[in-house]
Amino acid sequence: MDKATKPIPIVNPWARPFWDAAREGRLIIQKCKECNKNIFYPRIACPYCFSDGLEWVEASGKGTIYSFTVVENNAPSAFIQDMPYVVAIVKLEEGVQMLSNIVGCDTRELKCDTPVEVTFEKLNDEFTLPKFRPVKD
Ligand SMILES: [Zn+2]
């Protein structure tokens, strides 16, 4: 049997800047020029006021864990080698939420509201994934 490989993101044209920035180690999100709200995930129009006047802004990369789960058991897949791993919703300082992984931590010590910061994990030459790790005191 072939060794399973991890799926790569499917990129819509309007989300391309997000992935280009991630490859450069930068986290960017969209901001609506009409109503000033921050937006994530990438869209073609503002979900609040429907304006298509969106711009990209640099995010701080800092946030807190809103919710998470620790995956300790899984069907055979390319993710087996990562177990246990953490799937989390991270609430960025900018107010948007991002589904990602928490890395570089003891999974037994994670709590909601833990401060985290972005870190980048290179998947291949095209994709780098923004992940998060607890902020060290
Ligand atoms: Zn708007």
CSV table of C-alpha atoms and ligand atoms in Angstrom, one decimal:
chain,number,residue,atom,x,y,z
A,1,MET,CA,0.0,0.0,0.0
A,2,ASP,CA,1.2,3.5,-0.8
A,3,LYS,CA,2.1,5.6,2.1
A,4,ALA,CA,-0.7,8.1,2.6
A,5,THR,CA,0.1,11.7,2.1
A,6,LYS,CA,-1.6,14.7,3.7
A,7,PRO,CA,-4.2,16.6,1.6
A,8,ILE,CA,-3.1,20.0,0.4
A,9,PRO,CA,-5.4,23.1,0.6
A,10,ILE,CA,-7.7,23.8,-2.4
A,11,VAL,CA,-7.1,27.5,-3.2
A,12,ASN,CA,-9.8,29.7,-4.5
A,13,PRO,CA,-8.4,32.7,-6.6
A,14,TRP,CA,-9.5,35.2,-3.9
A,15,ALA,CA,-7.7,33.3,-1.2
A,16,ARG,CA,-4.3,33.2,-3.0
A,17,PRO,CA,-2.8,36.2,-1.2
A,18,PHE,CA,-3.4,34.4,2.2
A,19,TRP,CA,-1.3,31.4,1.0
A,20,ASP,CA,1.3,33.6,-0.6
A,21,ALA,CA,1.8,35.5,2.7
A,22,ALA,CA,1.9,32.2,4.7
A,23,ARG,CA,4.6,30.9,2.5
A,24,GLU,CA,6.6,34.1,3.5
A,25,GLY,CA,5.9,33.6,7.2
A,26,ARG,CA,3.2,36.3,7.4
A,27,LEU,CA,-0.4,36.0,8.6
A,28,ILE,CA,-2.9,38.2,6.8
A,29,ILE,CA,-6.6,38.6,7.0
A,30,GLN,CA,-9.2,40.6,5.0
A,31,LYS,CA,-10.7,43.8,6.2
A,32,CYS,CA,-13.7,45.5,4.8
A,33,LYS,CA,-13.1,49.1,3.6
A,34,GLU,CA,-16.8,49.9,3.9
A,35,CYS,CA,-17.7,48.7,7.4
A,36,ASN,CA,-14.1,48.2,8.8
A,37,LYS,CA,-14.8,44.7,10.0
A,38,ASN,CA,-12.1,42.1,9.9
A,39,ILE,CA,-12.9,38.9,8.0
A,40,PHE,CA,-11.6,35.4,8.0
A,41,TYR,CA,-11.8,33.0,6.0
A,42,PRO,CA,-11.1,34.8,2.7
A,43,ARG,CA,-14.2,35.9,0.7
A,44,ILE,CA,-15.1,37.8,-2.3
A,45,ALA,CA,-17.5,40.1,-0.4
A,46,CYS,CA,-17.9,41.3,3.1
A,47,PRO,CA,-20.3,38.9,5.1
A,48,TYR,CA,-21.5,41.9,7.1
A,49,CYS,CA,-22.3,44.6,4.6
A,50,PHE,CA,-21.8,42.7,1.2
A,51,SER,CA,-19.3,45.2,0.0
A,52,ASP,CA,-16.6,43.8,-2.4
A,53,GLY,CA,-14.2,46.5,-1.2
A,54,LEU,CA,-11.9,44.2,0.8
A,55,GLU,CA,-8.3,44.7,1.5
A,56,TRP,CA,-5.6,42.5,3.1
A,57,VAL,CA,-4.1,43.5,6.4
A,58,GLU,CA,-1.3,42.0,8.5
A,59,ALA,CA,-2.6,40.1,11.6
A,60,SER,CA,-0.6,40.2,14.9
A,61,GLY,CA,-0.4,36.4,14.9
A,62,LYS,CA,-1.5,36.5,18.5
A,63,GLY,CA,-4.7,35.2,20.0
A,64,THR,CA,-6.3,32.8,22.4
A,65,ILE,CA,-7.7,29.2,22.2
A,66,TYR,CA,-11.5,29.5,21.8
A,67,SER,CA,-12.1,25.8,21.7
A,68,PHE,CA,-10.0,22.7,21.0
A,69,THR,CA,-10.0,18.9,20.9
A,70,VAL,CA,-7.1,16.5,21.2
A,71,VAL,CA,-7.1,13.8,18.5
A,72,GLU,CA,-5.8,10.6,20.1
A,73,ASN,CA,-7.3,8.0,17.8
A,74,ASN,CA,-7.9,8.0,14.1
A,75,ALA,CA,-8.6,5.8,11.1
A,76,PRO,CA,-5.5,5.0,9.1
A,77,SER,CA,-4.4,8.2,7.4
A,78,ALA,CA,-1.4,10.4,6.9
A,79,PHE,CA,-2.2,12.0,10.2
A,80,ILE,CA,-1.6,8.9,12.3
A,81,GLN,CA,2.1,9.9,12.8
A,82,ASP,CA,1.0,13.3,14.4
A,83,MET,CA,-1.1,11.8,17.1
A,84,PRO,CA,-1.9,13.0,19.6
A,85,TYR,CA,-2.6,16.3,17.9
A,86,VAL,CA,-4.7,19.3,18.7
A,87,VAL,CA,-7.4,20.8,16.4
A,88,ALA,CA,-8.4,24.2,17.7
A,89,ILE,CA,-10.4,27.3,17.0
A,90,VAL,CA,-8.1,30.2,17.7
A,91,LYS,CA,-9.6,33.6,18.3
A,92,LEU,CA,-7.1,36.2,16.9
A,93,GLU,CA,-6.6,39.6,18.6
A,94,GLU,CA,-8.3,41.0,15.4
A,95,GLY,CA,-11.5,39.3,16.4
A,96,VAL,CA,-11.7,36.6,13.7
A,97,GLN,CA,-11.5,32.9,14.4
A,98,MET,CA,-9.3,30.5,12.6
A,99,LEU,CA,-9.3,26.6,12.6
A,100,SER,CA,-5.8,25.3,13.0
A,101,ASN,CA,-3.5,23.1,15.1
A,102,ILE,CA,-1.9,23.9,18.4
A,103,VAL,CA,1.7,22.6,18.3
A,104,GLY,CA,4.7,22.6,20.6
A,105,CYS,CA,2.7,21.9,23.7
A,106,ASP,CA,1.8,19.2,26.2
A,107,THR,CA,-1.7,18.3,25.1
A,108,ARG,CA,-2.7,17.5,28.7
A,109,GLU,CA,-2.1,21.0,29.8
A,110,LEU,CA,-4.0,22.9,27.2
A,111,LYS,CA,-7.0,25.1,28.3
A,112,CYS,CA,-9.4,27.3,26.6
A,113,ASP,CA,-8.3,31.0,26.7
A,114,THR,CA,-4.6,30.0,26.6
A,115,PRO,CA,-2.7,32.8,24.8
A,116,VAL,CA,-1.1,31.5,21.6
A,117,GLU,CA,1.0,32.9,18.7
A,118,VAL,CA,1.3,31.9,15.1
A,119,THR,CA,4.1,29.6,13.9
A,120,PHE,CA,4.5,28.4,10.3
A,121,GLU,CA,4.9,24.8,9.2
A,122,LYS,CA,6.1,24.2,5.7
A,123,LEU,CA,4.1,21.5,3.9
A,124,ASN,CA,5.9,21.7,0.6
A,125,ASP,CA,7.3,24.4,-1.8
A,126,GLU,CA,3.8,25.8,-2.4
A,127,PHE,CA,2.1,25.5,1.0
A,128,THR,CA,3.0,26.7,4.4
A,129,LEU,CA,0.4,26.2,7.1
A,130,PRO,CA,-0.2,28.8,9.9
A,131,LYS,CA,-0.4,26.9,13.2
A,132,PHE,CA,-0.3,28.2,16.8
A,133,ARG,CA,1.7,27.5,19.9
A,134,PRO,CA,1.2,28.6,23.5
A,135,VAL,CA,3.0,31.8,24.3
A,136,LYS,CA,5.9,31.2,26.7
A,137,ASP,CA,5.9,33.4,29.8
B,1,ZN,ZN,-18.3,45.3,5.3
